[in-house]
Short mmCIF file of C-alpha atoms in Angstrom, two decimals:
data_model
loop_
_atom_site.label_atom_id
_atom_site.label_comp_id
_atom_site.label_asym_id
_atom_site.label_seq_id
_atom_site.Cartn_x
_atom_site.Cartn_y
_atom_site.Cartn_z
CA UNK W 1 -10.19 4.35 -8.53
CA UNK W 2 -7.07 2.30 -9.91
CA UNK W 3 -5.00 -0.05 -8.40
CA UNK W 4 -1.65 0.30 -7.23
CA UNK W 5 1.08 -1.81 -5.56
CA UNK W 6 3.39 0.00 -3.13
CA UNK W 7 6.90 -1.06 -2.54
CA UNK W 8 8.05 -0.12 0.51
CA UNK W 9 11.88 -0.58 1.95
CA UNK W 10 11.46 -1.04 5.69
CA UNK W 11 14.18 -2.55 7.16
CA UNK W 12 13.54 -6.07 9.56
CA UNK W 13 9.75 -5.69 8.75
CA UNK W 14 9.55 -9.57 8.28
CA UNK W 15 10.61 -9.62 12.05
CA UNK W 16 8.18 -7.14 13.38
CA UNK W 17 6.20 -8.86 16.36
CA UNK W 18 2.30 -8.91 16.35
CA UNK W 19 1.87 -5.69 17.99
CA UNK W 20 4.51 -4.06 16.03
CA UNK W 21 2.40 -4.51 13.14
CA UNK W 22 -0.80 -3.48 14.97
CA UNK W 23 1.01 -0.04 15.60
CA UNK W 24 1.84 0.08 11.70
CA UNK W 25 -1.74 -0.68 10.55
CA UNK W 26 -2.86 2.06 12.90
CA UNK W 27 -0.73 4.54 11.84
CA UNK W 28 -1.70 3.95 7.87
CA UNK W 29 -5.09 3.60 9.00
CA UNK W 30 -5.21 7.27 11.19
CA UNK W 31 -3.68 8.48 7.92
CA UNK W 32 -6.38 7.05 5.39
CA UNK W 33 -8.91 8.33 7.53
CA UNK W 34 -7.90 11.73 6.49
CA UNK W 35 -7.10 11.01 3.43
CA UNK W 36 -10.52 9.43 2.31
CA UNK W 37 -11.92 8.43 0.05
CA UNK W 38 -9.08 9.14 -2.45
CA UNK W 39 -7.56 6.19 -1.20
CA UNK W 40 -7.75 2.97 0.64
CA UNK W 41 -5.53 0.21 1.82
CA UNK W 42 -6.34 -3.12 0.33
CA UNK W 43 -3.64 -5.83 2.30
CA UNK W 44 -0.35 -6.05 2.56
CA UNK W 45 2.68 -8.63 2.01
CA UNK W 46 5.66 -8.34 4.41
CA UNK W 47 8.52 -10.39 3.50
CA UNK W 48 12.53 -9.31 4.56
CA UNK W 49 13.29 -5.89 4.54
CA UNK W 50 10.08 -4.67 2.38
CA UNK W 51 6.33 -4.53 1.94
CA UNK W 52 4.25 -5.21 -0.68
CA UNK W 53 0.94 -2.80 -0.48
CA UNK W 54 -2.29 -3.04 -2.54
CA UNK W 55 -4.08 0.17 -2.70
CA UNK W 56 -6.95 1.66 -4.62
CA UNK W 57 -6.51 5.39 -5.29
CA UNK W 58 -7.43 8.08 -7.49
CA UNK W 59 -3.87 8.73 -8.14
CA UNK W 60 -0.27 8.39 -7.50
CA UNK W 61 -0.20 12.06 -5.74
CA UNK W 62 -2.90 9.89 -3.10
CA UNK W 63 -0.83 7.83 -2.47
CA UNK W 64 2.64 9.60 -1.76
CA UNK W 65 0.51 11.93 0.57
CA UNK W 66 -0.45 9.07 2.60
CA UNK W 67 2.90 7.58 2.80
CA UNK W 68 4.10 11.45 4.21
CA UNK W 69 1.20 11.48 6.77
CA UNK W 70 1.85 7.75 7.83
CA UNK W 71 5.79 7.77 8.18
CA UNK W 72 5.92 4.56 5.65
CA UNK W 73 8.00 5.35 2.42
CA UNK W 74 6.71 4.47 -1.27
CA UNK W 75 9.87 3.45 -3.02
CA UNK W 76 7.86 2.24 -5.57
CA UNK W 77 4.50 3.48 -6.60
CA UNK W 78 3.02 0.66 -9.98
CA UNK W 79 -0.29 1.03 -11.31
CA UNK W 80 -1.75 -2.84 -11.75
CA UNK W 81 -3.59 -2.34 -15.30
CA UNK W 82 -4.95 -5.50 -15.55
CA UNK W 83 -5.08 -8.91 -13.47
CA UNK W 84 -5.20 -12.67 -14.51
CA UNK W 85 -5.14 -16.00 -12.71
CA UNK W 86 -5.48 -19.40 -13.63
CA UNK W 87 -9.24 -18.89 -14.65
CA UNK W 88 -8.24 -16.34 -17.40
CA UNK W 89 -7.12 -19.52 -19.36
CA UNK W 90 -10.59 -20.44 -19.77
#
């Protein structure tokens, strides 16, 4: 599986309530079910008008067929090659 971060343009999504975001994890999730294993949701950032999504996935192709079944676009679909943090200094 690779790793991917999602960009998704969702206008006022860094206003949605509690339960407004309950209702969008459940819809991604009823769509991963389906979906599975060829990909999963890792967490989320929501800040202004987008989201940031982590995923793991076999492929791009995964992933735009879960954003069709979920209703959540994927403006932006990057395959993380590699990560560092502070550690990788030594």
């Amino acid at each position: 599986m690779k790793t991917y971060v999602i960009e998704r343009n969702i206008p006022g999504a860094g206003s949605m309530s509690q339960d407004e975001l309950c209702g969008a994890a459940s819809a991604s999730n009823a769509a991963l079910a389906k979906l599975a294993p060829r990909v999963q949701w890792n967490h989320s950032y929501v800040a202004g008008d987008k989201t940031f999504c982590v995923y793991l996935a076999e492929d791009e192709d995964a992933i735009r067929e879960h954003a069709q079944m979920s209703g959540f676009p994927a403006d932006t679909i990057t395959e993380i090659k590699t990560r560092i943090d502070p550690t990788t200094a030594g």
